[in-house]
Amino acid sequence: MTYLVTGGSGFIGSHLIEKLLRNGHSVINVDNFDDFYNYQIKIKNTLQSIDQNPDFKFSDKETDISYLTDISRSDHYQLYYQDIRDKKGLENIFKSHDIDLVIHLAALAGVRPSIERPLEYEEVNVRGTMNLWELCKEFNINKFICASSSSVYGNNEKIPFAETDNVDHPISPYAATKRSGEILGHVYHNLYHIDMIHLRFFTVYGPRQRPDLAIHKFTRLISEGGEIPFYGDGNTARDYTYIDDIIDGITKSILYLEAHAGVYEIINLGESEVVTLSEMLATLENTLKIPATRKILPMQPGDVLKTNADITKAKTLIGYQPDTDFQNGIKKFVEWFLRK
Ligand SMILES: NC(=O)c1ccc[n+]([C@@H]2O[C@H](COP(=O)([O-])OP(=O)(O)OC[C@H]3O[C@@H](n4cnc5c(N)ncnc54)[C@H](O)[C@@H]3O)[C@@H](O)[C@H]2O)c1
């Protein structure tokens, strides 16, 4: 099969591509190496995903990415340095390949930055996503997986969060763009029969995790002896999901889409284990064997109090079975962090 993965040089995308290539598929990776975090991390992710030596000599961004594109091209893999906001550019890619299914992970992620740059989030996460659907329509590609987020639940009072809960109350621009994607996706499913699954990821962690996310940021700060920005009283809580479980959920969604027609589904992918901020930090301190210095700060606007996934639908519909508990996952993450 030939899969087009957007955002394939990011955290989740690079793991997905690694798995798809190992399973013998062909992959087209569309990524613009956005400046949300250092592009060099994305170059390393890309090299690791295609099993090449990550010992890369960096010079400047344009040169590095063009060199990476050249050295990585093979019969089964092609990287396009391409912004999803540019429909013409995307069209050339769709023209050049027979794509079986699109897995759309490219996005501006992160809740807090979306409050600073809401229009850019709308351009990438909404318009960019629509560009892909427009091209799927034009090129008759009718299988599509889209990354959504637990943030669409806002401060949902019902715990755990189920796909049937009302999600009309997002509290950040990021969350609203993800919810818009789910809604607009339904239009393309309805009008153009694009079979579609929107996966609501619950805070994903593990090797290659984005450096802006709390587990990675805290691990770096503890190791360097820096102060941990500790927002609120430590009782905010997250359903943290280990990367291998997320990849398992995506690959099972691919199989489901390939075996069924007339699909439009929204599915939670979480671990169903809730960890408070205090517990998360204590686990990192214990694993690193270094005490942290906390700097207590007020809660940040846009941050939700708690996330907790009901994963009954994922289990029954696609056979999702997450199996990495938080202690174990953090051990693996810290091992990776200390090795890199
Ligand atoms: N990591 C999480 O905890 C989490 C939770 C919920 C949802 N998600 C969603 O999962 C997806 C992947 O997240 P991630 O953590 O791997 O993020 P990431 O930032 O590591 O990966 C996203 C990739 O998209 C690329 N990208 C951004 N804007 C682009 C554009 N305009 N054109 C082309 N490529 C562009 C980036 O360069 C990056 O490589 C995103 O859609 C995110 O919103 C992630």
Coordinates of C-alpha atoms and ligand atoms in Angstrom, one line a residue:
M1 CA 0.0 0.0 0.0
T2 CA 1.1 3.6 -0.5
Y3 CA 0.4 5.9 2.4
L4 CA 0.7 9.7 2.4
V5 CA 1.6 10.9 5.9
T6 CA 1.5 14.6 6.6
G7 CA 3.7 15.8 9.5
G8 CA 5.8 12.6 9.1
S9 CA 8.9 14.3 10.5
G10 CA 7.2 15.1 13.8
F11 CA 7.0 13.1 17.0
I12 CA 4.0 10.8 16.2
G13 CA 4.5 10.9 12.4
S14 CA 8.1 9.7 12.5
H15 CA 7.1 6.7 14.6
L16 CA 4.2 5.9 12.3
I17 CA 6.4 6.0 9.2
E18 CA 8.9 3.7 10.9
K19 CA 6.2 1.2 11.5
L20 CA 4.7 1.4 8.0
L21 CA 8.0 1.0 6.3
R22 CA 8.9 -2.0 8.5
N23 CA 5.6 -3.6 7.5
G24 CA 6.6 -3.3 3.8
H25 CA 4.5 -0.3 2.8
S26 CA 5.5 2.7 0.7
V27 CA 5.3 6.2 2.3
I28 CA 5.2 9.7 1.1
N29 CA 6.0 12.2 3.9
V30 CA 4.7 15.8 3.5
D31 CA 6.2 18.1 6.1
N32 CA 7.3 21.7 6.1
F33 CA 9.7 21.4 9.1
D34 CA 7.7 24.1 10.8
D35 CA 9.6 26.4 13.3
F36 CA 7.3 25.4 16.2
Y37 CA 10.4 23.6 17.5
N38 CA 13.9 23.2 16.2
Y39 CA 13.9 21.7 12.7
Q40 CA 17.1 19.7 13.5
I41 CA 15.0 17.5 15.8
K42 CA 12.7 16.8 12.9
I43 CA 15.7 15.9 10.7
K44 CA 16.8 13.4 13.3
N45 CA 13.2 12.0 13.6
T46 CA 13.1 11.6 9.8
L47 CA 16.4 9.7 9.7
Q48 CA 15.4 7.4 12.5
S49 CA 12.1 6.7 10.9
I50 CA 13.8 5.4 7.7
D51 CA 16.5 3.6 9.7
Q52 CA 19.4 5.8 8.6
N53 CA 22.3 7.1 10.6
P54 CA 21.2 10.1 12.7
D55 CA 24.7 11.4 12.7
F56 CA 23.9 14.4 10.5
K57 CA 26.2 17.4 10.0
F58 CA 24.0 20.4 10.1
S59 CA 24.6 23.7 8.2
D60 CA 21.5 25.8 7.5
K61 CA 17.8 24.8 7.3
E62 CA 17.2 25.0 3.5
T63 CA 20.4 23.2 2.6
D64 CA 19.9 20.5 5.3
I65 CA 16.4 19.7 4.2
S66 CA 17.3 19.6 0.6
Y67 CA 20.2 17.2 1.4
L68 CA 17.9 15.1 3.6
T69 CA 15.3 14.9 0.8
D70 CA 18.1 13.6 -1.6
I71 CA 19.6 11.0 0.7
S72 CA 16.4 9.6 1.9
R73 CA 14.6 9.1 -1.4
S74 CA 14.1 5.4 -2.2
D75 CA 11.6 3.1 -3.9
H76 CA 9.5 3.0 -0.8
Y77 CA 10.0 6.5 0.7
Q78 CA 9.8 10.0 -0.5
L79 CA 10.0 13.2 1.6
Y80 CA 8.4 16.4 0.4
Y81 CA 9.4 19.7 2.0
Q82 CA 5.9 21.1 1.6
D83 CA 3.5 23.3 3.4
I84 CA -0.1 22.0 3.5
R85 CA -1.4 25.6 3.2
D86 CA 0.0 25.6 -0.4
K87 CA -2.6 23.6 -2.4
K88 CA -0.8 23.9 -5.7
G89 CA 2.3 22.4 -4.2
L90 CA 0.3 19.6 -2.7
E91 CA -1.4 19.0 -6.0
N92 CA 1.9 18.2 -7.7
I93 CA 2.5 15.5 -5.0
F94 CA -1.0 14.0 -5.5
K95 CA -0.4 13.9 -9.3
S96 CA 2.9 12.1 -8.9
H97 CA 1.8 9.1 -6.8
D98 CA -1.0 6.6 -6.5
I99 CA -2.1 7.2 -2.9
D100 CA -4.2 4.6 -1.2
L101 CA -4.8 6.3 2.1
V102 CA -3.9 9.6 3.8
I103 CA -2.9 9.9 7.4
H104 CA -3.0 13.6 8.3
L105 CA -0.9 14.5 11.3
A106 CA 0.5 17.8 10.3
A107 CA -0.7 20.6 12.5
L108 CA 0.3 23.5 14.6
A109 CA 0.0 21.7 18.0
G110 CA 0.1 23.2 21.5
V111 CA -2.7 24.9 23.4
R112 CA -0.8 27.9 24.8
P113 CA 0.8 29.1 21.5
S114 CA -2.6 28.9 19.8
I115 CA -3.8 31.7 22.1
E116 CA -0.9 33.9 20.8
R117 CA -1.3 32.9 17.1
P118 CA -4.9 31.9 16.5
L119 CA -5.1 32.9 12.8
E120 CA -2.0 30.8 11.9
Y121 CA -3.6 27.8 13.7
E122 CA -6.7 28.3 11.7
E123 CA -4.7 28.5 8.4
V124 CA -2.8 25.3 9.0
N125 CA -5.2 23.2 11.0
V126 CA -8.4 24.1 9.1
R127 CA -7.5 25.4 5.7
G128 CA -4.5 23.1 5.3
T129 CA -6.7 20.1 6.2
M130 CA -9.4 21.2 3.7
N131 CA -6.7 21.5 1.0
L132 CA -6.0 17.8 1.5
W133 CA -9.7 16.9 1.3
E134 CA -10.1 18.9 -1.8
L135 CA -7.3 17.0 -3.4
C136 CA -8.7 13.6 -2.1
K137 CA -11.9 14.6 -3.9
E138 CA -10.1 15.5 -7.1
F139 CA -7.9 12.4 -7.2
N140 CA -10.5 9.9 -5.9
I141 CA -8.7 9.0 -2.7
N142 CA -11.4 7.9 -0.3
K143 CA -9.6 6.7 2.8
F144 CA -8.5 9.3 5.4
I145 CA -7.3 9.3 9.0
C146 CA -7.1 12.7 10.8
A147 CA -5.4 13.6 14.1
S148 CA -7.8 15.2 16.5
S149 CA -7.2 15.8 20.2
S150 CA -8.6 15.3 23.7
S151 CA -8.6 19.1 23.9
V152 CA -11.9 19.1 22.0
Y153 CA -13.6 18.0 25.3
G154 CA -12.7 21.3 27.0
N155 CA -13.5 21.2 30.7
N156 CA -15.9 18.4 30.2
E157 CA -17.5 17.6 33.6
K158 CA -18.4 14.0 32.8
I159 CA -15.5 11.6 33.4
P160 CA -14.3 9.6 31.5
F161 CA -14.7 11.5 28.2
A162 CA -16.7 9.5 25.6
E163 CA -17.1 10.2 21.9
T164 CA -20.8 10.8 22.4
D165 CA -20.2 13.7 24.9
N166 CA -21.1 17.2 23.8
V167 CA -17.9 18.9 22.5
D168 CA -19.3 22.4 21.7
H169 CA -17.3 24.1 24.4
P170 CA -13.6 24.2 23.5
I171 CA -11.5 26.6 25.6
S172 CA -8.5 27.3 23.2
P173 CA -8.1 28.1 19.5
Y174 CA -6.2 24.9 19.1
A175 CA -9.1 22.8 20.4
A176 CA -11.5 24.7 18.2
T177 CA -9.4 24.0 15.1
K178 CA -9.4 20.3 15.9
R179 CA -13.1 20.2 16.4
S180 CA -13.6 22.1 13.2
G181 CA -11.6 19.4 11.4
E182 CA -14.0 16.7 12.7
I183 CA -17.0 18.7 11.6
L184 CA -15.7 19.7 8.2
G185 CA -14.5 16.1 7.7
H186 CA -18.1 15.0 8.0
V187 CA -19.0 17.2 5.1
Y188 CA -16.4 15.6 2.8
H189 CA -17.5 12.2 4.0
N190 CA -21.1 13.0 3.3
L191 CA -20.7 14.8 -0.1
Y192 CA -17.7 12.9 -1.6
H193 CA -17.8 9.5 0.3
I194 CA -14.4 9.9 1.8
D195 CA -14.2 7.2 4.5
M196 CA -12.7 8.8 7.5
I197 CA -11.6 8.3 11.1
H198 CA -10.7 11.2 13.4
L199 CA -8.5 10.0 16.3
R200 CA -8.7 12.0 19.5
F201 CA -5.2 11.5 20.9
F202 CA -4.8 11.9 24.7
T203 CA -1.4 13.5 25.7
V204 CA 1.1 11.4 23.9
Y205 CA 4.6 10.7 25.3
G206 CA 7.6 8.5 24.7
P207 CA 10.9 8.7 22.7
R208 CA 11.1 11.8 20.3
Q209 CA 8.3 13.5 22.3
R210 CA 7.9 17.2 21.3
P211 CA 10.3 19.3 23.5
D212 CA 7.5 21.7 24.4
L213 CA 5.4 19.0 26.1
A214 CA 5.5 18.8 29.9
I215 CA 7.2 15.4 30.4
H216 CA 10.0 16.2 28.0
K217 CA 10.4 19.8 29.3
F218 CA 10.4 18.7 33.0
T219 CA 12.9 15.9 32.3
R220 CA 15.3 18.4 30.6
L221 CA 14.9 21.0 33.4
I222 CA 15.4 18.4 36.2
S223 CA 18.5 17.1 34.5
E224 CA 19.9 20.6 34.1
G225 CA 19.0 21.6 37.6
G226 CA 16.5 24.2 36.4
E227 CA 13.3 25.3 37.9
I228 CA 10.1 23.5 37.0
P229 CA 7.2 25.8 36.1
F230 CA 4.5 24.1 38.1
Y231 CA 1.1 25.4 37.1
G232 CA -1.7 25.2 39.7
D233 CA -1.9 23.1 42.8
G234 CA -0.6 19.9 41.2
N235 CA -4.1 18.3 40.9
T236 CA -4.6 18.9 37.2
A237 CA -4.5 15.5 35.6
R238 CA -3.9 13.9 32.2
D239 CA -4.5 10.6 30.6
Y240 CA -1.0 10.1 29.2
T241 CA -0.7 7.7 26.3
Y242 CA 2.5 5.9 25.3
I243 CA 3.6 6.4 21.7
D244 CA 3.6 2.7 20.9
D245 CA 0.0 2.4 21.9
I246 CA -0.9 5.4 19.7
I247 CA 0.9 3.9 16.7
D248 CA -1.0 0.6 17.4
G249 CA -4.3 2.6 17.4
I250 CA -3.4 4.3 14.1
T251 CA -2.4 1.1 12.4
K252 CA -5.6 -0.6 13.6
S253 CA -7.6 2.3 12.2
I254 CA -5.9 1.9 8.9
L255 CA -6.8 -1.8 8.8
Y256 CA -10.4 -0.9 9.8
L257 CA -10.7 1.7 7.0
E258 CA -9.3 -0.6 4.4
A259 CA -11.8 -3.4 5.4
H260 CA -14.9 -1.2 5.6
A261 CA -16.8 1.3 3.4
G262 CA -19.1 4.2 4.4
V263 CA -17.0 4.9 7.5
Y264 CA -17.1 8.2 9.5
E265 CA -15.9 7.6 13.0
I266 CA -14.4 9.6 15.9
I267 CA -12.3 7.5 18.2
N268 CA -10.6 8.3 21.5
L269 CA -7.0 6.9 21.8
G270 CA -5.9 7.2 25.4
E271 CA -4.5 4.9 28.1
S272 CA -7.5 5.3 30.5
E273 CA -5.1 5.9 33.4
V274 CA -5.2 9.3 34.9
V275 CA -2.0 10.9 36.4
T276 CA -1.9 14.2 38.3
L277 CA 0.7 16.8 37.7
S278 CA 2.2 16.1 41.1
E279 CA 2.3 12.3 40.4
M280 CA 3.9 12.9 37.0
L281 CA 6.6 15.1 38.5
A282 CA 7.3 12.6 41.3
T283 CA 7.6 9.7 38.8
L284 CA 10.2 11.7 36.8
E285 CA 12.1 12.6 40.0
N286 CA 12.2 8.9 41.0
T287 CA 13.1 7.7 37.6
L288 CA 15.9 10.3 37.1
K289 CA 16.9 10.0 40.8
I290 CA 17.1 13.8 41.0
P291 CA 14.8 16.0 43.1
A292 CA 13.1 18.8 41.2
T293 CA 12.9 22.5 42.2
R294 CA 9.3 23.6 41.7
K295 CA 8.3 27.2 40.8
I296 CA 4.6 27.4 41.6
L297 CA 2.6 29.4 39.1
P298 CA -1.1 30.1 38.5
M299 CA -3.0 27.9 36.0
Q300 CA -2.6 29.0 32.4
P301 CA -5.6 30.1 30.3
G302 CA -6.6 27.5 27.8
D303 CA -5.3 24.6 29.9
V304 CA -8.0 22.0 30.8
L305 CA -8.2 20.6 34.4
K306 CA -8.4 17.0 33.6
T307 CA -8.4 14.5 30.7
N308 CA -9.6 10.9 30.9
A309 CA -10.4 8.8 27.9
D310 CA -13.2 6.3 27.7
I311 CA -11.6 3.8 25.2
T312 CA -14.5 1.4 25.0
K313 CA -15.2 2.4 21.4
A314 CA -11.6 2.0 20.3
K315 CA -11.4 -1.5 21.9
T316 CA -14.6 -2.8 20.4
L317 CA -14.4 -1.1 17.0
I318 CA -10.8 -1.4 16.0
G319 CA -9.4 -3.8 18.7
Y320 CA -7.2 -1.2 20.3
Q321 CA -5.4 -2.5 23.4
P322 CA -3.0 -0.1 25.1
D323 CA -0.5 -1.9 27.2
T324 CA 2.1 0.5 28.5
D325 CA 1.4 1.8 32.0
F326 CA 2.7 5.2 33.1
Q327 CA 5.6 3.9 35.2
N328 CA 6.9 1.7 32.5
G329 CA 6.4 4.4 29.8
I330 CA 8.3 7.0 31.8
K331 CA 11.2 4.5 32.3
K332 CA 11.4 4.0 28.5
F333 CA 11.1 7.8 27.9
V334 CA 13.9 8.6 30.4
E335 CA 16.2 5.9 28.9
W336 CA 15.7 7.5 25.5
F337 CA 16.3 11.0 26.9
L338 CA 19.5 10.0 28.6
R339 CA 20.8 8.2 25.5
K340 CA 20.1 10.9 22.9
Ligands
LIG1 N1 1.5 14.8 20.9 C1 0.3 14.9 21.5 O1 0.2 14.7 22.7 C2 -0.9 15.1 20.7 C3 -2.2 15.1 21.4 C4 -3.3 15.3 20.7 C5 -3.3 15.6 19.3 N2 -2.1 15.6 18.7 C6 -2.0 15.8 17.2 O2 -1.3 14.8 16.6 C7 -0.6 15.4 15.5 C8 0.9 15.1 15.6 O3 1.4 15.7 16.8 P1 2.9 15.7 17.2 O4 3.0 15.7 18.7 O5 3.6 14.6 16.5 O6 3.4 17.1 16.7 P2 4.7 17.5 15.9 O7 4.7 19.0 16.0 O8 5.9 16.8 16.4 O9 4.4 17.1 14.5 C9 3.6 17.8 13.6 C10 4.4 17.9 12.3 O10 3.6 18.7 11.3 C11 4.5 19.5 10.6 N3 3.7 20.7 10.2 C12 3.3 21.7 10.9 N4 2.7 22.7 10.2 C13 2.8 22.2 8.9 C14 2.4 22.7 7.6 N5 1.8 23.9 7.5 N6 2.6 22.0 6.5 C15 3.2 20.8 6.6 N7 3.7 20.2 7.8 C16 3.4 20.9 8.9 C17 5.6 19.9 11.6 O11 6.8 20.3 11.0 C18 5.8 18.6 12.4 O12 6.8 17.8 11.9 C19 -1.0 16.8 15.4 O13 -2.1 17.0 14.5 C20 -1.4 17.2 16.8 O14 -2.3 18.2 16.9 C21 -0.9 15.4 19.4

